[in-house]
């Protein structure tokens, strides 16, 4: 049966007094706890400030809401979203996503005509956001090799200091399958 909901499940442990407070607020507002939690999460993400990665180097010190950055990079296409976040650097996406993005953007192998950032989901015009560099990629090739890229980065992270090139890693995998 297909999942008809656009929602995902999030599990969290909270102190009993916070749960009681949520229940009380939900009852007083005649709202569901889940709706309150969604509102709190979104408000909290708006309240978190980060350096704006979409301004000129001179303006990099300017802070913006984390949600503004997230809105600029969000895509329903998981590979595009992960690449957009990863390219911004580990301070925005963590080490693993950054390494995955560097595999894709650091090699001519994935070059193509698809603009990774495009108009930043309309924020280029709305707020003057501009990616520091335009990445033009062959997204079909990237998508087809995404599981390999994830495996390669995992291999690198688990086998330091051994760091074969991506193409060498692919050859190693092929040779291991041939045996």
PDB file of C-alpha atoms in Angstrom:
ATOM      1  CA  UNK A   1       0.000   0.000   0.000  1.00  0.00           C
ATOM      2  CA  UNK A   2       1.380   3.414  -0.932  1.00  0.00           C
ATOM      3  CA  UNK A   3       2.115   5.950   1.759  1.00  0.00           C
ATOM      4  CA  UNK A   4      -0.296   8.800   1.075  1.00  0.00           C
ATOM      5  CA  UNK A   5       1.215  11.163   3.607  1.00  0.00           C
ATOM      6  CA  UNK A   6       3.922  13.678   2.829  1.00  0.00           C
ATOM      7  CA  UNK A   7       4.972  13.508   6.467  1.00  0.00           C
ATOM      8  CA  UNK A   8       7.890  11.610   7.966  1.00  0.00           C
ATOM      9  CA  UNK A   9       8.115  10.103  11.407  1.00  0.00           C
ATOM     10  CA  UNK A  10      10.438  11.750  13.890  1.00  0.00           C
ATOM     11  CA  UNK A  11      11.077  10.045  17.190  1.00  0.00           C
ATOM     12  CA  UNK A  12      12.490  11.938  20.144  1.00  0.00           C
ATOM     13  CA  UNK A  13      12.832  11.460  23.880  1.00  0.00           C
ATOM     14  CA  UNK A  14      11.867  14.461  25.976  1.00  0.00           C
ATOM     15  CA  UNK A  15      11.695  15.110  29.671  1.00  0.00           C
ATOM     16  CA  UNK A  16       8.301  14.268  31.201  1.00  0.00           C
ATOM     17  CA  UNK A  17       7.668  17.895  32.166  1.00  0.00           C
ATOM     18  CA  UNK A  18       8.097  18.989  28.512  1.00  0.00           C
ATOM     19  CA  UNK A  19       5.641  16.341  27.369  1.00  0.00           C
ATOM     20  CA  UNK A  20       3.173  17.478  30.020  1.00  0.00           C
ATOM     21  CA  UNK A  21       3.642  21.096  28.925  1.00  0.00           C
ATOM     22  CA  UNK A  22       2.992  20.129  25.286  1.00  0.00           C
ATOM     23  CA  UNK A  23      -0.141  18.228  26.245  1.00  0.00           C
ATOM     24  CA  UNK A  24      -1.411  21.156  28.288  1.00  0.00           C
ATOM     25  CA  UNK A  25      -0.702  23.707  25.549  1.00  0.00           C
ATOM     26  CA  UNK A  26      -2.236  21.462  22.897  1.00  0.00           C
ATOM     27  CA  UNK A  27      -5.393  21.066  24.977  1.00  0.00           C
ATOM     28  CA  UNK A  28      -5.647  24.787  25.659  1.00  0.00           C
ATOM     29  CA  UNK A  29      -5.177  25.651  21.967  1.00  0.00           C
ATOM     30  CA  UNK A  30      -7.320  22.747  20.747  1.00  0.00           C
ATOM     31  CA  UNK A  31      -4.376  21.668  18.602  1.00  0.00           C
ATOM     32  CA  UNK A  32      -2.655  18.344  18.131  1.00  0.00           C
ATOM     33  CA  UNK A  33       0.749  17.938  19.758  1.00  0.00           C
ATOM     34  CA  UNK A  34       2.245  17.102  16.362  1.00  0.00           C
ATOM     35  CA  UNK A  35       1.078  20.440  14.911  1.00  0.00           C
ATOM     36  CA  UNK A  36       2.622  22.313  17.860  1.00  0.00           C
ATOM     37  CA  UNK A  37       5.904  20.422  17.455  1.00  0.00           C
ATOM     38  CA  UNK A  38       6.027  21.274  13.740  1.00  0.00           C
ATOM     39  CA  UNK A  39       5.483  24.951  14.576  1.00  0.00           C
ATOM     40  CA  UNK A  40       8.166  24.883  17.295  1.00  0.00           C
ATOM     41  CA  UNK A  41      10.667  23.174  14.986  1.00  0.00           C
ATOM     42  CA  UNK A  42      10.098  25.587  12.142  1.00  0.00           C
ATOM     43  CA  UNK A  43      10.276  28.626  14.431  1.00  0.00           C
ATOM     44  CA  UNK A  44      13.442  27.287  16.033  1.00  0.00           C
ATOM     45  CA  UNK A  45      15.081  26.751  12.638  1.00  0.00           C
ATOM     46  CA  UNK A  46      14.143  30.305  11.639  1.00  0.00           C
ATOM     47  CA  UNK A  47      15.680  31.608  14.878  1.00  0.00           C
ATOM     48  CA  UNK A  48      19.032  29.851  14.279  1.00  0.00           C
ATOM     49  CA  UNK A  49      21.500  32.170  12.549  1.00  0.00           C
ATOM     50  CA  UNK A  50      24.304  31.078  10.241  1.00  0.00           C
ATOM     51  CA  UNK A  51      26.769  32.898   8.021  1.00  0.00           C
ATOM     52  CA  UNK A  52      25.051  33.572   4.712  1.00  0.00           C
ATOM     53  CA  UNK A  53      26.800  31.433   2.054  1.00  0.00           C
ATOM     54  CA  UNK A  54      25.019  33.203  -0.798  1.00  0.00           C
ATOM     55  CA  UNK A  55      26.576  36.646  -0.610  1.00  0.00           C
ATOM     56  CA  UNK A  56      29.784  38.092  -1.963  1.00  0.00           C
ATOM     57  CA  UNK A  57      32.972  37.404   0.003  1.00  0.00           C
ATOM     58  CA  UNK A  58      32.780  40.936   1.396  1.00  0.00           C
ATOM     59  CA  UNK A  59      29.331  40.251   2.862  1.00  0.00           C
ATOM     60  CA  UNK A  60      30.121  36.736   4.196  1.00  0.00           C
ATOM     61  CA  UNK A  61      30.032  37.994   7.772  1.00  0.00           C
ATOM     62  CA  UNK A  62      26.323  38.733   7.411  1.00  0.00           C
ATOM     63  CA  UNK A  63      24.120  36.259   9.246  1.00  0.00           C
ATOM     64  CA  UNK A  64      20.853  34.849   7.994  1.00  0.00           C
ATOM     65  CA  UNK A  65      18.264  32.430   9.247  1.00  0.00           C
ATOM     66  CA  UNK A  66      19.166  28.771   8.829  1.00  0.00           C
ATOM     67  CA  UNK A  67      15.761  28.318   7.184  1.00  0.00           C
ATOM     68  CA  UNK A  68      16.667  30.911   4.523  1.00  0.00           C
ATOM     69  CA  UNK A  69      19.716  28.843   3.578  1.00  0.00           C
ATOM     70  CA  UNK A  70      17.713  25.626   3.741  1.00  0.00           C
ATOM     71  CA  UNK A  71      14.961  27.106   1.548  1.00  0.00           C
ATOM     72  CA  UNK A  72      17.566  28.119  -1.035  1.00  0.00           C
ATOM     73  CA  UNK A  73      19.059  24.614  -1.294  1.00  0.00           C
ATOM     74  CA  UNK A  74      15.990  22.410  -0.742  1.00  0.00           C
ATOM     75  CA  UNK A  75      14.919  20.011  -3.479  1.00  0.00           C
ATOM     76  CA  UNK A  76      12.621  16.988  -3.427  1.00  0.00           C
ATOM     77  CA  UNK A  77      15.401  15.301  -5.402  1.00  0.00           C
ATOM     78  CA  UNK A  78      17.533  13.896  -2.583  1.00  0.00           C
ATOM     79  CA  UNK A  79      20.754  13.819  -4.627  1.00  0.00           C
ATOM     80  CA  UNK A  80      20.424  17.462  -5.682  1.00  0.00           C
ATOM     81  CA  UNK A  81      19.577  18.500  -2.122  1.00  0.00           C
ATOM     82  CA  UNK A  82      22.549  16.605  -0.651  1.00  0.00           C
ATOM     83  CA  UNK A  83      24.919  18.037  -3.267  1.00  0.00           C
ATOM     84  CA  UNK A  84      23.697  21.590  -2.756  1.00  0.00           C
ATOM     85  CA  UNK A  85      24.128  21.267   1.008  1.00  0.00           C
ATOM     86  CA  UNK A  86      27.463  19.470   0.740  1.00  0.00           C
ATOM     87  CA  UNK A  87      28.993  22.040  -1.598  1.00  0.00           C
ATOM     88  CA  UNK A  88      28.337  24.723   1.038  1.00  0.00           C
ATOM     89  CA  UNK A  89      30.825  22.933   3.279  1.00  0.00           C
ATOM     90  CA  UNK A  90      30.965  20.825   6.412  1.00  0.00           C
ATOM     91  CA  UNK A  91      29.835  23.744   8.572  1.00  0.00           C
ATOM     92  CA  UNK A  92      26.427  23.525   6.862  1.00  0.00           C
ATOM     93  CA  UNK A  93      26.076  19.843   5.967  1.00  0.00           C
ATOM     94  CA  UNK A  94      28.590  17.801   7.955  1.00  0.00           C
ATOM     95  CA  UNK A  95      31.769  16.066   6.821  1.00  0.00           C
ATOM     96  CA  UNK A  96      30.155  13.149   4.956  1.00  0.00           C
ATOM     97  CA  UNK A  97      27.866  15.247   2.734  1.00  0.00           C
ATOM     98  CA  UNK A  98      30.732  17.647   2.054  1.00  0.00           C
ATOM     99  CA  UNK A  99      33.020  14.787   0.980  1.00  0.00           C
ATOM    100  CA  UNK A 100      30.299  13.381  -1.286  1.00  0.00           C
ATOM    101  CA  UNK A 101      29.863  16.778  -2.923  1.00  0.00           C
ATOM    102  CA  UNK A 102      33.619  17.127  -3.391  1.00  0.00           C
ATOM    103  CA  UNK A 103      33.735  13.770  -5.234  1.00  0.00           C
ATOM    104  CA  UNK A 104      31.106  15.040  -7.670  1.00  0.00           C
ATOM    105  CA  UNK A 105      32.229  18.648  -8.118  1.00  0.00           C
ATOM    106  CA  UNK A 106      35.974  18.052  -7.922  1.00  0.00           C
ATOM    107  CA  UNK A 107      36.180  15.836 -10.987  1.00  0.00           C
ATOM    108  CA  UNK A 108      35.516  16.569 -14.667  1.00  0.00           C
ATOM    109  CA  UNK A 109      33.912  13.121 -14.883  1.00  0.00           C
ATOM    110  CA  UNK A 110      30.573  14.513 -13.651  1.00  0.00           C
ATOM    111  CA  UNK A 111      30.619  17.765 -15.654  1.00  0.00           C
ATOM    112  CA  UNK A 112      27.488  18.482 -17.659  1.00  0.00           C
ATOM    113  CA  UNK A 113      24.864  21.110 -18.378  1.00  0.00           C
ATOM    114  CA  UNK A 114      22.586  20.858 -15.330  1.00  0.00           C
ATOM    115  CA  UNK A 115      22.986  23.909 -13.077  1.00  0.00           C
ATOM    116  CA  UNK A 116      23.225  22.603  -9.499  1.00  0.00           C
ATOM    117  CA  UNK A 117      21.938  25.740  -7.799  1.00  0.00           C
ATOM    118  CA  UNK A 118      19.854  27.383 -10.520  1.00  0.00           C
ATOM    119  CA  UNK A 119      18.022  30.387  -9.109  1.00  0.00           C
ATOM    120  CA  UNK A 120      18.270  29.075  -5.527  1.00  0.00           C
ATOM    121  CA  UNK A 121      14.555  28.302  -5.474  1.00  0.00           C
ATOM    122  CA  UNK A 122      13.631  31.863  -6.411  1.00  0.00           C
ATOM    123  CA  UNK A 123      15.815  33.497  -3.775  1.00  0.00           C
ATOM    124  CA  UNK A 124      18.329  34.848  -6.307  1.00  0.00           C
ATOM    125  CA  UNK A 125      15.791  37.387  -7.438  1.00  0.00           C
ATOM    126  CA  UNK A 126      13.944  37.777  -4.131  1.00  0.00           C
ATOM    127  CA  UNK A 127      16.949  38.373  -1.831  1.00  0.00           C
ATOM    128  CA  UNK A 128      19.875  38.685  -4.227  1.00  0.00           C
ATOM    129  CA  UNK A 129      21.277  35.281  -3.265  1.00  0.00           C
ATOM    130  CA  UNK A 130      24.016  33.983  -5.534  1.00  0.00           C
ATOM    131  CA  UNK A 131      26.017  30.771  -5.305  1.00  0.00           C
ATOM    132  CA  UNK A 132      29.737  31.385  -4.979  1.00  0.00           C
ATOM    133  CA  UNK A 133      30.419  29.148  -7.975  1.00  0.00           C
ATOM    134  CA  UNK A 134      28.171  27.739 -10.707  1.00  0.00           C
ATOM    135  CA  UNK A 135      28.384  23.951 -10.820  1.00  0.00           C
ATOM    136  CA  UNK A 136      27.237  22.418 -14.088  1.00  0.00           C
ATOM    137  CA  UNK A 137      26.849  18.676 -13.721  1.00  0.00           C
ATOM    138  CA  UNK A 138      25.507  15.650 -15.539  1.00  0.00           C
ATOM    139  CA  UNK A 139      22.851  14.904 -12.927  1.00  0.00           C
ATOM    140  CA  UNK A 140      21.754  11.655 -14.582  1.00  0.00           C
ATOM    141  CA  UNK A 141      25.301  10.325 -14.260  1.00  0.00           C
ATOM    142  CA  UNK A 142      25.522  11.591 -10.677  1.00  0.00           C
ATOM    143  CA  UNK A 143      22.198   9.945  -9.766  1.00  0.00           C
ATOM    144  CA  UNK A 144      23.185   6.670 -11.393  1.00  0.00           C
ATOM    145  CA  UNK A 145      26.449   6.586  -9.428  1.00  0.00           C
ATOM    146  CA  UNK A 146      25.154   8.072  -6.163  1.00  0.00           C
ATOM    147  CA  UNK A 147      25.218   4.747  -4.262  1.00  0.00           C
ATOM    148  CA  UNK A 148      28.839   4.273  -5.425  1.00  0.00           C
ATOM    149  CA  UNK A 149      29.723   7.804  -4.322  1.00  0.00           C
ATOM    150  CA  UNK A 150      28.178   7.175  -0.895  1.00  0.00           C
ATOM    151  CA  UNK A 151      30.078   3.878  -0.646  1.00  0.00           C
ATOM    152  CA  UNK A 152      33.325   5.524  -1.703  1.00  0.00           C
ATOM    153  CA  UNK A 153      33.048   8.266   0.925  1.00  0.00           C
ATOM    154  CA  UNK A 154      32.173   5.710   3.580  1.00  0.00           C
ATOM    155  CA  UNK A 155      35.204   3.643   2.516  1.00  0.00           C
ATOM    156  CA  UNK A 156      37.483   6.689   2.732  1.00  0.00           C
ATOM    157  CA  UNK A 157      36.143   7.669   6.162  1.00  0.00           C
ATOM    158  CA  UNK A 158      36.609   4.133   7.511  1.00  0.00           C
ATOM    159  CA  UNK A 159      40.035   3.411   6.012  1.00  0.00           C
ATOM    160  CA  UNK A 160      42.145   6.490   6.764  1.00  0.00           C
ATOM    161  CA  UNK A 161      44.823   7.262   5.700  1.00  0.00           C
ATOM    162  CA  UNK A 162      44.183   5.046   2.636  1.00  0.00           C
ATOM    163  CA  UNK A 163      42.480   7.311   0.092  1.00  0.00           C
ATOM    164  CA  UNK A 164      42.284   5.949  -3.443  1.00  0.00           C
ATOM    165  CA  UNK A 165      40.851   8.141  -6.183  1.00  0.00           C
ATOM    166  CA  UNK A 166      37.181   7.604  -7.003  1.00  0.00           C
ATOM    167  CA  UNK A 167      38.026   5.876 -10.305  1.00  0.00           C
ATOM    168  CA  UNK A 168      40.479   3.562  -8.506  1.00  0.00           C
ATOM    169  CA  UNK A 169      37.780   2.718  -5.946  1.00  0.00           C
ATOM    170  CA  UNK A 170      35.375   1.799  -8.770  1.00  0.00           C
ATOM    171  CA  UNK A 171      38.067  -0.417 -10.341  1.00  0.00           C
ATOM    172  CA  UNK A 172      38.703  -2.090  -6.975  1.00  0.00           C
ATOM    173  CA  UNK A 173      34.971  -2.857  -6.663  1.00  0.00           C
ATOM    174  CA  UNK A 174      34.808  -4.283 -10.185  1.00  0.00           C
ATOM    175  CA  UNK A 175      37.842  -6.476  -9.536  1.00  0.00           C
ATOM    176  CA  UNK A 176      36.363  -7.758  -6.270  1.00  0.00           C
ATOM    177  CA  UNK A 177      33.097  -8.667  -8.049  1.00  0.00           C
ATOM    178  CA  UNK A 178      35.001 -10.490 -10.827  1.00  0.00           C
ATOM    179  CA  UNK A 179      36.608 -12.869  -8.327  1.00  0.00           C
TER     180      UNK A 179
END
